[in-house]
Amino acid sequence: MAADVPLPSTIVVTFAAIFGAIIGSFLNVCILRWGAEPKQSVVHPRSRCSNCARSLPWYENIPVFSWLLLRGRCRGCKTPISVLYPLIDAATALIWGYMASRHGVGLEAVRGAIFLTILLGIAITDARAYIIPDEFSLGGLVIGLLFALAAGWPALGTALLGAGIGFAFLWIVAAVGGRVFKQDAMGGGDIKMMAMIGAFVGWQGMLLTVFLGAFLGSVVFVPLALTGRKQLVPFGIFLSLGALVTYLMGHRVIGWYTAYLTGA
Ligand SMILES: [Zn+2]
Protein backbone atom coordinates (compact mmCIF):
# COMPACT_ATOMS: atom_id res chain seq x y z
CA MET A 1 0.00 0.00 0.00
CA ALA A 2 1.39 3.45 0.90
CA ALA A 3 4.49 3.35 -1.29
CA ASP A 4 5.42 6.94 -0.38
CA VAL A 5 6.17 6.01 3.24
CA PRO A 6 9.97 6.13 3.66
CA LEU A 7 11.60 2.84 4.63
CA PRO A 8 11.94 2.67 8.40
CA SER A 9 15.27 2.58 10.19
CA THR A 10 16.67 -0.45 11.98
CA ILE A 11 15.69 1.17 15.27
CA VAL A 12 12.03 1.40 14.25
CA VAL A 13 11.99 -2.24 13.11
CA THR A 14 13.70 -3.30 16.36
CA PHE A 15 11.14 -1.44 18.45
CA ALA A 16 8.31 -2.98 16.43
CA ALA A 17 9.81 -6.43 17.06
CA ILE A 18 10.13 -5.79 20.81
CA PHE A 19 6.54 -4.55 20.91
CA GLY A 20 5.56 -7.66 18.93
CA ALA A 21 7.28 -9.90 21.52
CA ILE A 22 5.17 -8.29 24.27
CA ILE A 23 2.02 -8.80 22.18
CA GLY A 24 3.17 -12.39 21.64
CA SER A 25 3.44 -12.88 25.38
CA PHE A 26 -0.19 -11.75 25.71
CA LEU A 27 -1.14 -13.94 22.73
CA ASN A 28 0.17 -16.95 24.68
CA VAL A 29 -2.24 -16.12 27.50
CA CYS A 30 -5.14 -15.72 25.03
CA ILE A 31 -4.36 -19.07 23.36
CA LEU A 32 -4.21 -20.84 26.71
CA ARG A 33 -7.26 -19.29 28.35
CA TRP A 34 -9.64 -18.80 25.38
CA GLY A 35 -8.85 -22.37 24.32
CA ALA A 36 -9.60 -23.69 27.82
CA GLU A 37 -12.88 -25.35 28.78
CA PRO A 38 -14.53 -23.39 30.33
CA LYS A 39 -13.05 -20.25 28.82
CA GLN A 40 -10.99 -18.12 31.24
CA SER A 41 -10.35 -14.41 31.54
CA VAL A 42 -7.12 -13.17 29.95
CA VAL A 43 -6.85 -10.40 32.53
CA HIS A 44 -7.36 -12.31 35.78
CA PRO A 45 -5.60 -14.05 37.42
CA ARG A 46 -2.05 -12.96 36.69
CA SER A 47 0.28 -15.25 34.74
CA ARG A 48 1.04 -18.35 36.77
CA CYS A 49 2.57 -21.79 36.46
CA SER A 50 -0.11 -24.12 35.08
CA ASN A 51 1.22 -26.91 37.33
CA CYS A 52 1.91 -25.38 40.78
CA ALA A 53 -0.12 -22.16 40.29
CA ARG A 54 2.79 -20.04 41.52
CA SER A 55 2.32 -16.44 40.30
CA LEU A 56 5.10 -15.30 38.00
CA PRO A 57 7.04 -12.19 38.99
CA TRP A 58 7.65 -9.74 36.13
CA TYR A 59 11.20 -10.96 35.49
CA GLU A 60 9.88 -14.47 34.79
CA ASN A 61 7.43 -13.01 32.32
CA ILE A 62 9.81 -11.39 29.84
CA PRO A 63 9.14 -12.69 26.31
CA VAL A 64 11.63 -15.35 25.12
CA PHE A 65 14.35 -14.38 27.64
CA SER A 66 12.65 -15.65 30.79
CA TRP A 67 12.14 -19.05 29.23
CA LEU A 68 15.83 -19.17 28.28
CA LEU A 69 16.97 -17.99 31.74
CA LEU A 70 14.71 -20.53 33.46
CA ARG A 71 15.98 -23.15 30.97
CA GLY A 72 12.38 -24.05 30.21
CA ARG A 73 11.39 -25.08 33.75
CA CYS A 74 9.20 -23.53 36.45
CA ARG A 75 11.43 -22.17 39.21
CA GLY A 76 9.01 -23.46 41.86
CA CYS A 77 8.04 -26.98 40.84
CA LYS A 78 10.61 -27.64 38.07
CA THR A 79 7.85 -28.68 35.65
CA PRO A 80 8.97 -28.19 32.05
CA ILE A 81 7.47 -25.12 30.37
CA SER A 82 6.52 -25.74 26.73
CA VAL A 83 8.94 -24.38 24.14
CA LEU A 84 5.80 -23.20 22.32
CA TYR A 85 5.67 -20.11 24.58
CA PRO A 86 9.00 -18.55 23.57
CA LEU A 87 8.41 -19.67 19.98
CA ILE A 88 5.11 -17.78 19.86
CA ASP A 89 6.77 -14.73 21.46
CA ALA A 90 9.47 -14.90 18.78
CA ALA A 91 7.04 -15.50 15.91
CA THR A 92 4.95 -12.50 16.94
CA ALA A 93 8.10 -10.37 17.25
CA LEU A 94 9.00 -11.44 13.72
CA ILE A 95 5.51 -10.54 12.44
CA TRP A 96 5.58 -7.03 13.92
CA GLY A 97 9.20 -6.38 12.92
CA TYR A 98 8.58 -7.59 9.38
CA MET A 99 5.38 -5.56 8.98
CA ALA A 100 7.25 -2.41 10.09
CA SER A 101 10.05 -3.08 7.60
CA ARG A 102 7.60 -3.93 4.80
CA HIS A 103 5.07 -1.12 5.22
CA GLY A 104 6.93 1.57 7.18
CA VAL A 105 5.39 3.34 10.14
CA GLY A 106 1.68 3.63 9.43
CA LEU A 107 -1.76 2.06 9.59
CA GLU A 108 -1.03 -0.77 7.12
CA ALA A 109 1.87 -2.04 9.25
CA VAL A 110 -0.36 -2.18 12.34
CA ARG A 111 -3.28 -3.66 10.39
CA GLY A 112 -1.08 -6.39 8.87
CA ALA A 113 0.63 -7.13 12.17
CA ILE A 114 -2.68 -7.51 14.03
CA PHE A 115 -4.13 -9.66 11.24
CA LEU A 116 -1.16 -12.06 11.18
CA THR A 117 -1.06 -12.15 15.00
CA ILE A 118 -4.73 -13.20 15.09
CA LEU A 119 -4.06 -15.88 12.44
CA LEU A 120 -1.20 -17.24 14.56
CA GLY A 121 -3.47 -17.28 17.61
CA ILE A 122 -6.21 -19.15 15.73
CA ALA A 123 -3.79 -21.70 14.23
CA ILE A 124 -2.27 -22.60 17.61
CA THR A 125 -5.59 -22.62 19.52
CA ASP A 126 -7.22 -24.80 16.87
CA ALA A 127 -4.23 -27.18 16.87
CA ARG A 128 -4.22 -27.49 20.68
CA ALA A 129 -7.93 -27.39 21.53
CA TYR A 130 -9.88 -27.75 18.23
CA ILE A 131 -11.49 -24.40 19.01
CA ILE A 132 -11.50 -21.10 17.12
CA PRO A 133 -12.42 -18.62 19.86
CA ASP A 134 -14.92 -15.88 18.96
CA GLU A 135 -12.52 -13.39 20.55
CA PHE A 136 -10.15 -14.05 17.63
CA SER A 137 -12.72 -14.45 14.84
CA LEU A 138 -15.46 -11.96 15.73
CA GLY A 139 -13.05 -9.66 17.61
CA GLY A 140 -10.79 -9.74 14.54
CA LEU A 141 -13.78 -9.05 12.28
CA VAL A 142 -14.58 -5.86 14.21
CA ILE A 143 -10.92 -4.79 14.11
CA GLY A 144 -10.73 -5.46 10.37
CA LEU A 145 -13.84 -3.36 9.73
CA LEU A 146 -12.53 -0.52 11.91
CA PHE A 147 -9.26 -0.38 9.95
CA ALA A 148 -11.26 -0.34 6.72
CA LEU A 149 -13.42 2.50 8.09
CA ALA A 150 -10.27 4.45 8.92
CA ALA A 151 -9.19 4.06 5.28
CA GLY A 152 -12.49 5.47 3.97
CA TRP A 153 -15.90 4.38 2.71
CA PRO A 154 -14.72 2.42 -0.38
CA ALA A 155 -12.40 0.33 1.83
CA LEU A 156 -15.23 -0.27 4.27
CA GLY A 157 -17.44 -1.46 1.42
CA THR A 158 -14.72 -3.88 0.25
CA ALA A 159 -14.26 -5.19 3.78
CA LEU A 160 -18.00 -5.64 4.38
CA LEU A 161 -18.37 -7.43 1.05
CA GLY A 162 -15.39 -9.68 1.88
CA ALA A 163 -16.79 -10.49 5.32
CA GLY A 164 -20.30 -11.17 3.99
CA ILE A 165 -19.17 -13.37 1.11
CA GLY A 166 -16.68 -15.15 3.39
CA PHE A 167 -19.43 -15.97 5.86
CA ALA A 168 -21.93 -17.05 3.19
CA PHE A 169 -19.41 -19.09 1.18
CA LEU A 170 -18.19 -21.12 4.16
CA TRP A 171 -21.73 -21.52 5.44
CA ILE A 172 -22.71 -23.11 2.12
CA VAL A 173 -19.57 -25.29 2.07
CA ALA A 174 -20.39 -26.44 5.62
CA ALA A 175 -24.04 -27.17 4.76
CA VAL A 176 -23.19 -29.10 1.57
CA GLY A 177 -20.29 -30.88 3.29
CA GLY A 178 -22.57 -31.92 6.14
CA ARG A 179 -25.06 -33.42 3.67
CA VAL A 180 -22.48 -35.22 1.55
CA PHE A 181 -20.16 -36.57 4.24
CA LYS A 182 -22.83 -37.04 6.92
CA GLN A 183 -20.63 -35.28 9.42
CA ASP A 184 -19.70 -31.73 10.20
CA ALA A 185 -17.05 -30.89 7.63
CA MET A 186 -16.62 -27.48 9.13
CA GLY A 187 -17.51 -25.85 12.40
CA GLY A 188 -19.10 -22.49 13.08
CA GLY A 189 -15.64 -21.30 14.12
CA ASP A 190 -14.34 -21.70 10.57
CA ILE A 191 -17.30 -19.74 9.20
CA LYS A 192 -16.76 -16.78 11.54
CA MET A 193 -13.04 -16.97 10.87
CA MET A 194 -13.62 -16.60 7.11
CA ALA A 195 -15.81 -13.54 7.70
CA MET A 196 -12.87 -12.03 9.62
CA ILE A 197 -10.40 -12.94 6.84
CA GLY A 198 -12.74 -11.49 4.21
CA ALA A 199 -12.80 -8.20 6.13
CA PHE A 200 -9.00 -8.04 5.97
CA VAL A 201 -8.26 -9.30 2.42
CA GLY A 202 -11.52 -8.76 0.48
CA TRP A 203 -13.62 -11.41 -1.26
CA GLN A 204 -11.01 -12.43 -3.86
CA GLY A 205 -8.43 -12.86 -1.12
CA MET A 206 -10.99 -14.80 0.89
CA LEU A 207 -11.54 -17.24 -2.01
CA LEU A 208 -7.79 -17.63 -2.51
CA THR A 209 -7.47 -18.34 1.24
CA VAL A 210 -10.11 -21.10 1.10
CA PHE A 211 -8.46 -22.61 -1.98
CA LEU A 212 -4.99 -22.61 -0.40
CA GLY A 213 -6.37 -23.82 2.94
CA ALA A 214 -8.29 -26.71 1.34
CA PHE A 215 -5.23 -27.65 -0.71
CA LEU A 216 -2.84 -27.63 2.26
CA GLY A 217 -5.40 -29.41 4.44
CA SER A 218 -5.88 -32.21 1.87
CA VAL A 219 -2.13 -32.70 1.44
CA VAL A 220 -1.85 -33.34 5.18
CA PHE A 221 -5.12 -35.07 6.00
CA VAL A 222 -6.08 -37.17 2.96
CA PRO A 223 -3.18 -39.63 3.62
CA LEU A 224 -4.30 -39.80 7.27
CA ALA A 225 -7.91 -40.44 6.25
CA LEU A 226 -6.79 -43.23 3.89
CA THR A 227 -5.31 -45.09 6.85
CA GLY A 228 -8.90 -45.34 8.05
CA ARG A 229 -8.45 -43.49 11.32
CA LYS A 230 -11.10 -41.00 12.30
CA GLN A 231 -9.28 -37.76 12.65
CA LEU A 232 -10.63 -34.43 13.79
CA VAL A 233 -9.35 -31.81 11.36
CA PRO A 234 -8.30 -28.49 12.85
CA PHE A 235 -9.03 -26.72 9.56
CA GLY A 236 -8.29 -23.32 11.15
CA ILE A 237 -4.56 -24.05 10.88
CA PHE A 238 -4.77 -24.40 7.11
CA LEU A 239 -7.08 -21.43 6.67
CA SER A 240 -4.57 -19.40 8.72
CA LEU A 241 -1.70 -20.51 6.48
CA GLY A 242 -3.79 -19.76 3.39
CA ALA A 243 -4.63 -16.29 4.71
CA LEU A 244 -0.97 -15.64 5.55
CA VAL A 245 0.11 -16.44 1.98
CA THR A 246 -2.83 -14.42 0.63
CA TYR A 247 -1.93 -11.36 2.71
CA LEU A 248 1.76 -11.53 1.78
CA MET A 249 1.43 -12.27 -1.96
CA GLY A 250 -2.25 -12.54 -2.82
CA HIS A 251 -2.24 -9.43 -5.00
CA ARG A 252 0.24 -11.05 -7.34
CA VAL A 253 -1.59 -14.40 -7.48
CA ILE A 254 -4.96 -12.75 -8.14
CA GLY A 255 -3.28 -10.48 -10.73
CA TRP A 256 -1.81 -13.47 -12.61
CA TYR A 257 -5.11 -15.28 -12.52
CA THR A 258 -7.08 -12.30 -13.80
CA ALA A 259 -4.52 -11.76 -16.57
CA TYR A 260 -4.76 -15.46 -17.45
CA LEU A 261 -8.57 -15.35 -17.63
CA THR A 262 -8.69 -12.19 -19.69
CA GLY A 263 -5.79 -13.36 -21.87
CA ALA A 264 -3.87 -10.18 -21.10
ZN1 LIG B 1 5.34 -24.50 38.79
Coordinates of C-alpha atoms and ligand atoms in Angstrom, one line a residue:
M1 CA 0.0 0.0 0.0
A2 CA 1.4 3.5 0.9
A3 CA 4.5 3.4 -1.3
D4 CA 5.4 6.9 -0.4
V5 CA 6.2 6.0 3.2
P6 CA 10.0 6.1 3.7
L7 CA 11.6 2.8 4.6
P8 CA 11.9 2.7 8.4
S9 CA 15.3 2.6 10.2
T10 CA 16.7 -0.5 12.0
I11 CA 15.7 1.2 15.3
V12 CA 12.0 1.4 14.3
V13 CA 12.0 -2.2 13.1
T14 CA 13.7 -3.3 16.4
F15 CA 11.1 -1.4 18.4
A16 CA 8.3 -3.0 16.4
A17 CA 9.8 -6.4 17.1
I18 CA 10.1 -5.8 20.8
F19 CA 6.5 -4.5 20.9
G20 CA 5.6 -7.7 18.9
A21 CA 7.3 -9.9 21.5
I22 CA 5.2 -8.3 24.3
I23 CA 2.0 -8.8 22.2
G24 CA 3.2 -12.4 21.6
S25 CA 3.4 -12.9 25.4
F26 CA -0.2 -11.8 25.7
L27 CA -1.1 -13.9 22.7
N28 CA 0.2 -16.9 24.7
V29 CA -2.2 -16.1 27.5
C30 CA -5.1 -15.7 25.0
I31 CA -4.4 -19.1 23.4
L32 CA -4.2 -20.8 26.7
R33 CA -7.3 -19.3 28.3
W34 CA -9.6 -18.8 25.4
G35 CA -8.8 -22.4 24.3
A36 CA -9.6 -23.7 27.8
E37 CA -12.9 -25.4 28.8
P38 CA -14.5 -23.4 30.3
K39 CA -13.0 -20.2 28.8
Q40 CA -11.0 -18.1 31.2
S41 CA -10.4 -14.4 31.5
V42 CA -7.1 -13.2 30.0
V43 CA -6.8 -10.4 32.5
H44 CA -7.4 -12.3 35.8
P45 CA -5.6 -14.1 37.4
R46 CA -2.0 -13.0 36.7
S47 CA 0.3 -15.2 34.7
R48 CA 1.0 -18.3 36.8
C49 CA 2.6 -21.8 36.5
S50 CA -0.1 -24.1 35.1
N51 CA 1.2 -26.9 37.3
C52 CA 1.9 -25.4 40.8
A53 CA -0.1 -22.2 40.3
R54 CA 2.8 -20.0 41.5
S55 CA 2.3 -16.4 40.3
L56 CA 5.1 -15.3 38.0
P57 CA 7.0 -12.2 39.0
W58 CA 7.7 -9.7 36.1
Y59 CA 11.2 -11.0 35.5
E60 CA 9.9 -14.5 34.8
N61 CA 7.4 -13.0 32.3
I62 CA 9.8 -11.4 29.8
P63 CA 9.1 -12.7 26.3
V64 CA 11.6 -15.3 25.1
F65 CA 14.4 -14.4 27.6
S66 CA 12.6 -15.6 30.8
W67 CA 12.1 -19.1 29.2
L68 CA 15.8 -19.2 28.3
L69 CA 17.0 -18.0 31.7
L70 CA 14.7 -20.5 33.5
R71 CA 16.0 -23.2 31.0
G72 CA 12.4 -24.1 30.2
R73 CA 11.4 -25.1 33.8
C74 CA 9.2 -23.5 36.5
R75 CA 11.4 -22.2 39.2
G76 CA 9.0 -23.5 41.9
C77 CA 8.0 -27.0 40.8
K78 CA 10.6 -27.6 38.1
T79 CA 7.8 -28.7 35.6
P80 CA 9.0 -28.2 32.1
I81 CA 7.5 -25.1 30.4
S82 CA 6.5 -25.7 26.7
V83 CA 8.9 -24.4 24.1
L84 CA 5.8 -23.2 22.3
Y85 CA 5.7 -20.1 24.6
P86 CA 9.0 -18.5 23.6
L87 CA 8.4 -19.7 20.0
I88 CA 5.1 -17.8 19.9
D89 CA 6.8 -14.7 21.5
A90 CA 9.5 -14.9 18.8
A91 CA 7.0 -15.5 15.9
T92 CA 5.0 -12.5 16.9
A93 CA 8.1 -10.4 17.2
L94 CA 9.0 -11.4 13.7
I95 CA 5.5 -10.5 12.4
W96 CA 5.6 -7.0 13.9
G97 CA 9.2 -6.4 12.9
Y98 CA 8.6 -7.6 9.4
M99 CA 5.4 -5.6 9.0
A100 CA 7.2 -2.4 10.1
S101 CA 10.1 -3.1 7.6
R102 CA 7.6 -3.9 4.8
H103 CA 5.1 -1.1 5.2
G104 CA 6.9 1.6 7.2
V105 CA 5.4 3.3 10.1
G106 CA 1.7 3.6 9.4
L107 CA -1.8 2.1 9.6
E108 CA -1.0 -0.8 7.1
A109 CA 1.9 -2.0 9.2
V110 CA -0.4 -2.2 12.3
R111 CA -3.3 -3.7 10.4
G112 CA -1.1 -6.4 8.9
A113 CA 0.6 -7.1 12.2
I114 CA -2.7 -7.5 14.0
F115 CA -4.1 -9.7 11.2
L116 CA -1.2 -12.1 11.2
T117 CA -1.1 -12.2 15.0
I118 CA -4.7 -13.2 15.1
L119 CA -4.1 -15.9 12.4
L120 CA -1.2 -17.2 14.6
G121 CA -3.5 -17.3 17.6
I122 CA -6.2 -19.1 15.7
A123 CA -3.8 -21.7 14.2
I124 CA -2.3 -22.6 17.6
T125 CA -5.6 -22.6 19.5
D126 CA -7.2 -24.8 16.9
A127 CA -4.2 -27.2 16.9
R128 CA -4.2 -27.5 20.7
A129 CA -7.9 -27.4 21.5
Y130 CA -9.9 -27.7 18.2
I131 CA -11.5 -24.4 19.0
I132 CA -11.5 -21.1 17.1
P133 CA -12.4 -18.6 19.9
D134 CA -14.9 -15.9 19.0
E135 CA -12.5 -13.4 20.5
F136 CA -10.1 -14.0 17.6
S137 CA -12.7 -14.5 14.8
L138 CA -15.5 -12.0 15.7
G139 CA -13.0 -9.7 17.6
G140 CA -10.8 -9.7 14.5
L141 CA -13.8 -9.1 12.3
V142 CA -14.6 -5.9 14.2
I143 CA -10.9 -4.8 14.1
G144 CA -10.7 -5.5 10.4
L145 CA -13.8 -3.4 9.7
L146 CA -12.5 -0.5 11.9
F147 CA -9.3 -0.4 10.0
A148 CA -11.3 -0.3 6.7
L149 CA -13.4 2.5 8.1
A150 CA -10.3 4.4 8.9
A151 CA -9.2 4.1 5.3
G152 CA -12.5 5.5 4.0
W153 CA -15.9 4.4 2.7
P154 CA -14.7 2.4 -0.4
A155 CA -12.4 0.3 1.8
L156 CA -15.2 -0.3 4.3
G157 CA -17.4 -1.5 1.4
T158 CA -14.7 -3.9 0.2
A159 CA -14.3 -5.2 3.8
L160 CA -18.0 -5.6 4.4
L161 CA -18.4 -7.4 1.0
G162 CA -15.4 -9.7 1.9
A163 CA -16.8 -10.5 5.3
G164 CA -20.3 -11.2 4.0
I165 CA -19.2 -13.4 1.1
G166 CA -16.7 -15.1 3.4
F167 CA -19.4 -16.0 5.9
A168 CA -21.9 -17.1 3.2
F169 CA -19.4 -19.1 1.2
L170 CA -18.2 -21.1 4.2
W171 CA -21.7 -21.5 5.4
I172 CA -22.7 -23.1 2.1
V173 CA -19.6 -25.3 2.1
A174 CA -20.4 -26.4 5.6
A175 CA -24.0 -27.2 4.8
V176 CA -23.2 -29.1 1.6
G177 CA -20.3 -30.9 3.3
G178 CA -22.6 -31.9 6.1
R179 CA -25.1 -33.4 3.7
V180 CA -22.5 -35.2 1.5
F181 CA -20.2 -36.6 4.2
K182 CA -22.8 -37.0 6.9
Q183 CA -20.6 -35.3 9.4
D184 CA -19.7 -31.7 10.2
A185 CA -17.1 -30.9 7.6
M186 CA -16.6 -27.5 9.1
G187 CA -17.5 -25.9 12.4
G188 CA -19.1 -22.5 13.1
G189 CA -15.6 -21.3 14.1
D190 CA -14.3 -21.7 10.6
I191 CA -17.3 -19.7 9.2
K192 CA -16.8 -16.8 11.5
M193 CA -13.0 -17.0 10.9
M194 CA -13.6 -16.6 7.1
A195 CA -15.8 -13.5 7.7
M196 CA -12.9 -12.0 9.6
I197 CA -10.4 -12.9 6.8
G198 CA -12.7 -11.5 4.2
A199 CA -12.8 -8.2 6.1
F200 CA -9.0 -8.0 6.0
V201 CA -8.3 -9.3 2.4
G202 CA -11.5 -8.8 0.5
W203 CA -13.6 -11.4 -1.3
Q204 CA -11.0 -12.4 -3.9
G205 CA -8.4 -12.9 -1.1
M206 CA -11.0 -14.8 0.9
L207 CA -11.5 -17.2 -2.0
L208 CA -7.8 -17.6 -2.5
T209 CA -7.5 -18.3 1.2
V210 CA -10.1 -21.1 1.1
F211 CA -8.5 -22.6 -2.0
L212 CA -5.0 -22.6 -0.4
G213 CA -6.4 -23.8 2.9
A214 CA -8.3 -26.7 1.3
F215 CA -5.2 -27.6 -0.7
L216 CA -2.8 -27.6 2.3
G217 CA -5.4 -29.4 4.4
S218 CA -5.9 -32.2 1.9
V219 CA -2.1 -32.7 1.4
V220 CA -1.9 -33.3 5.2
F221 CA -5.1 -35.1 6.0
V222 CA -6.1 -37.2 3.0
P223 CA -3.2 -39.6 3.6
L224 CA -4.3 -39.8 7.3
A225 CA -7.9 -40.4 6.2
L226 CA -6.8 -43.2 3.9
T227 CA -5.3 -45.1 6.9
G228 CA -8.9 -45.3 8.1
R229 CA -8.4 -43.5 11.3
K230 CA -11.1 -41.0 12.3
Q231 CA -9.3 -37.8 12.7
L232 CA -10.6 -34.4 13.8
V233 CA -9.3 -31.8 11.4
P234 CA -8.3 -28.5 12.9
F235 CA -9.0 -26.7 9.6
G236 CA -8.3 -23.3 11.1
I237 CA -4.6 -24.1 10.9
F238 CA -4.8 -24.4 7.1
L239 CA -7.1 -21.4 6.7
S240 CA -4.6 -19.4 8.7
L241 CA -1.7 -20.5 6.5
G242 CA -3.8 -19.8 3.4
A243 CA -4.6 -16.3 4.7
L244 CA -1.0 -15.6 5.6
V245 CA 0.1 -16.4 2.0
T246 CA -2.8 -14.4 0.6
Y247 CA -1.9 -11.4 2.7
L248 CA 1.8 -11.5 1.8
M249 CA 1.4 -12.3 -2.0
G250 CA -2.3 -12.5 -2.8
H251 CA -2.2 -9.4 -5.0
R252 CA 0.2 -11.0 -7.3
V253 CA -1.6 -14.4 -7.5
I254 CA -5.0 -12.7 -8.1
G255 CA -3.3 -10.5 -10.7
W256 CA -1.8 -13.5 -12.6
Y257 CA -5.1 -15.3 -12.5
T258 CA -7.1 -12.3 -13.8
A259 CA -4.5 -11.8 -16.6
Y260 CA -4.8 -15.5 -17.4
L261 CA -8.6 -15.3 -17.6
T262 CA -8.7 -12.2 -19.7
G263 CA -5.8 -13.4 -21.9
A264 CA -3.9 -10.2 -21.1
Ligands
ZN1 ZN 5.3 -24.5 38.8

